[in-house]
Amino acid sequence: GLTNASLYFYNADEAVEMRDELGDKRFRLQGTVLGGTIVQDEDGVAFTVAYEGVRVDVRHEGSPPELFQPGIPVVLEGRWSATEDVFESDEIQVKHSAEYEAEHEDRLEEAETVGTADEP
């Protein structure tokens, strides 16, 4: 509850720009899942999100939610890896979930218009 409300929220382009400042702090990252980047294994899923043309590679621990798929905005909770150029996530909220819409209503329209990047 209270811990989640205090997490900073950044679009992918902002998080990349602020990477050094963010260090190993936990925060929320928003981006659109890019097609052709999703790779699942027994520990979780790796994929890439983009916002304003800036891409972020993500490694998520655990199974993604049922509605997780390419082309939709997601909000991830986690932190930058200390050893790799990747965002380490342990929670994914997808655009179409009731929780996502309730918490991020003001960002949905913006994500749909500028949250993508050219496909790889």
Short mmCIF file of C-alpha atoms in Angstrom, two decimals:
data_model
loop_
_atom_site.label_atom_id
_atom_site.label_comp_id
_atom_site.label_asym_id
_atom_site.label_seq_id
_atom_site.Cartn_x
_atom_site.Cartn_y
_atom_site.Cartn_z
CA GLY A 1 0.00 0.00 0.00
CA LEU A 2 2.02 2.94 1.28
CA THR A 3 5.32 1.71 -0.14
CA ASN A 4 3.86 1.46 -3.64
CA ALA A 5 2.38 4.96 -3.45
CA SER A 6 5.82 6.40 -2.73
CA LEU A 7 7.55 4.78 -5.72
CA TYR A 8 8.62 7.23 -8.40
CA PHE A 9 7.11 6.72 -11.84
CA TYR A 10 9.15 7.26 -15.02
CA ASN A 11 8.54 6.67 -18.69
CA ALA A 12 11.30 4.62 -20.33
CA ASP A 13 12.96 7.67 -21.89
CA GLU A 14 13.03 9.48 -18.53
CA ALA A 15 14.40 6.42 -16.70
CA VAL A 16 17.23 6.02 -19.22
CA GLU A 17 18.10 9.69 -18.95
CA MET A 18 18.12 9.47 -15.12
CA ARG A 19 19.81 6.07 -14.82
CA ASP A 20 22.87 7.28 -12.91
CA GLU A 21 20.72 9.33 -10.54
CA LEU A 22 18.31 6.43 -9.94
CA GLY A 23 21.13 3.97 -9.20
CA ASP A 24 19.69 0.94 -7.43
CA LYS A 25 16.54 2.71 -6.17
CA ARG A 26 13.24 0.94 -6.76
CA PHE A 27 10.84 2.74 -9.14
CA ARG A 28 8.05 2.23 -11.66
CA LEU A 29 8.89 2.18 -15.36
CA GLN A 30 6.31 2.65 -18.13
CA GLY A 31 6.74 1.58 -21.73
CA THR A 32 5.11 -0.35 -24.54
CA VAL A 33 6.13 -4.00 -25.04
CA LEU A 34 7.85 -4.43 -28.40
CA GLY A 35 6.95 -7.40 -30.58
CA GLY A 36 9.65 -9.94 -31.35
CA THR A 37 11.47 -9.28 -28.07
CA ILE A 38 9.66 -11.60 -25.63
CA VAL A 39 11.67 -14.61 -24.44
CA GLN A 40 10.32 -16.80 -21.63
CA ASP A 41 12.31 -19.27 -19.55
CA GLU A 42 11.76 -21.14 -16.27
CA ASP A 43 12.70 -18.08 -14.16
CA GLY A 44 10.60 -15.45 -15.91
CA VAL A 45 10.51 -13.42 -19.09
CA ALA A 46 12.84 -11.02 -20.89
CA PHE A 47 11.50 -8.37 -23.27
CA THR A 48 11.99 -4.78 -24.42
CA VAL A 49 9.74 -1.79 -23.76
CA ALA A 50 9.90 1.59 -25.47
CA TYR A 51 8.68 5.12 -24.87
CA GLU A 52 9.36 8.14 -27.11
CA GLY A 53 11.62 5.91 -29.22
CA VAL A 54 13.87 4.97 -26.28
CA ARG A 55 14.15 1.24 -25.59
CA VAL A 56 14.74 -0.52 -22.28
CA ASP A 57 15.59 -4.21 -21.99
CA VAL A 58 13.70 -5.84 -19.12
CA ARG A 59 14.22 -9.05 -17.20
CA HIS A 60 11.12 -9.97 -15.18
CA GLU A 61 11.26 -12.54 -12.39
CA GLY A 62 8.17 -14.74 -12.40
CA SER A 63 5.33 -15.23 -14.84
CA PRO A 64 3.88 -12.23 -16.67
CA PRO A 65 0.16 -11.46 -16.24
CA GLU A 66 -2.33 -13.14 -18.54
CA LEU A 67 -2.91 -9.99 -20.63
CA PHE A 68 0.83 -9.39 -21.22
CA GLN A 69 1.55 -9.16 -24.96
CA PRO A 70 3.37 -7.04 -27.55
CA GLY A 71 1.99 -3.61 -28.35
CA ILE A 72 0.41 -2.75 -25.01
CA PRO A 73 1.64 -0.30 -22.36
CA VAL A 74 2.90 -1.81 -19.12
CA VAL A 75 4.06 -0.45 -15.80
CA LEU A 76 6.93 -2.40 -14.26
CA GLU A 77 8.19 -2.24 -10.70
CA GLY A 78 11.84 -2.87 -10.04
CA ARG A 79 15.28 -1.29 -10.43
CA TRP A 80 18.22 -0.99 -12.78
CA SER A 81 20.59 -3.95 -12.63
CA ALA A 82 23.90 -3.20 -10.94
CA THR A 83 25.82 -5.40 -13.41
CA GLU A 84 23.88 -5.31 -16.70
CA ASP A 85 22.17 -2.78 -18.94
CA VAL A 86 18.71 -4.07 -18.02
CA PHE A 87 15.75 -3.17 -15.82
CA GLU A 88 15.04 -5.94 -13.29
CA SER A 89 11.29 -6.22 -12.69
CA ASP A 90 9.28 -8.20 -10.15
CA GLU A 91 5.82 -6.79 -10.92
CA ILE A 92 4.06 -6.10 -14.23
CA GLN A 93 0.78 -4.23 -14.61
CA VAL A 94 -0.74 -4.33 -18.08
CA LYS A 95 -2.82 -1.54 -19.58
CA HIS A 96 -6.06 -3.50 -19.75
CA SER A 97 -6.12 -4.61 -16.11
CA ALA A 98 -8.50 -2.78 -13.76
CA GLU A 99 -5.62 -2.08 -11.36
CA TYR A 100 -3.52 -0.44 -14.10
CA GLU A 101 -6.41 1.70 -15.33
CA ALA A 102 -7.30 2.84 -11.82
CA GLU A 103 -3.72 3.76 -10.90
CA HIS A 104 -2.53 5.20 -14.22
CA GLU A 105 -5.58 6.65 -15.93
CA ASP A 106 -3.86 9.99 -16.59
CA ARG A 107 -0.98 8.29 -18.43
CA LEU A 108 -2.94 5.92 -20.67
CA GLU A 109 -3.68 8.37 -23.47
CA GLU A 110 -0.11 9.65 -23.52
CA ALA A 111 1.27 6.09 -23.65
CA GLU A 112 -0.91 5.24 -26.62
CA THR A 113 0.32 8.23 -28.62
CA VAL A 114 4.05 8.38 -27.76
CA GLY A 115 4.79 5.10 -26.00
CA THR A 116 6.09 3.17 -28.98
CA ALA A 117 9.26 2.78 -30.99
CA ASP A 118 9.97 1.43 -34.42
CA GLU A 119 10.02 -2.36 -34.34
CA PRO A 120 13.54 -3.93 -34.37
#
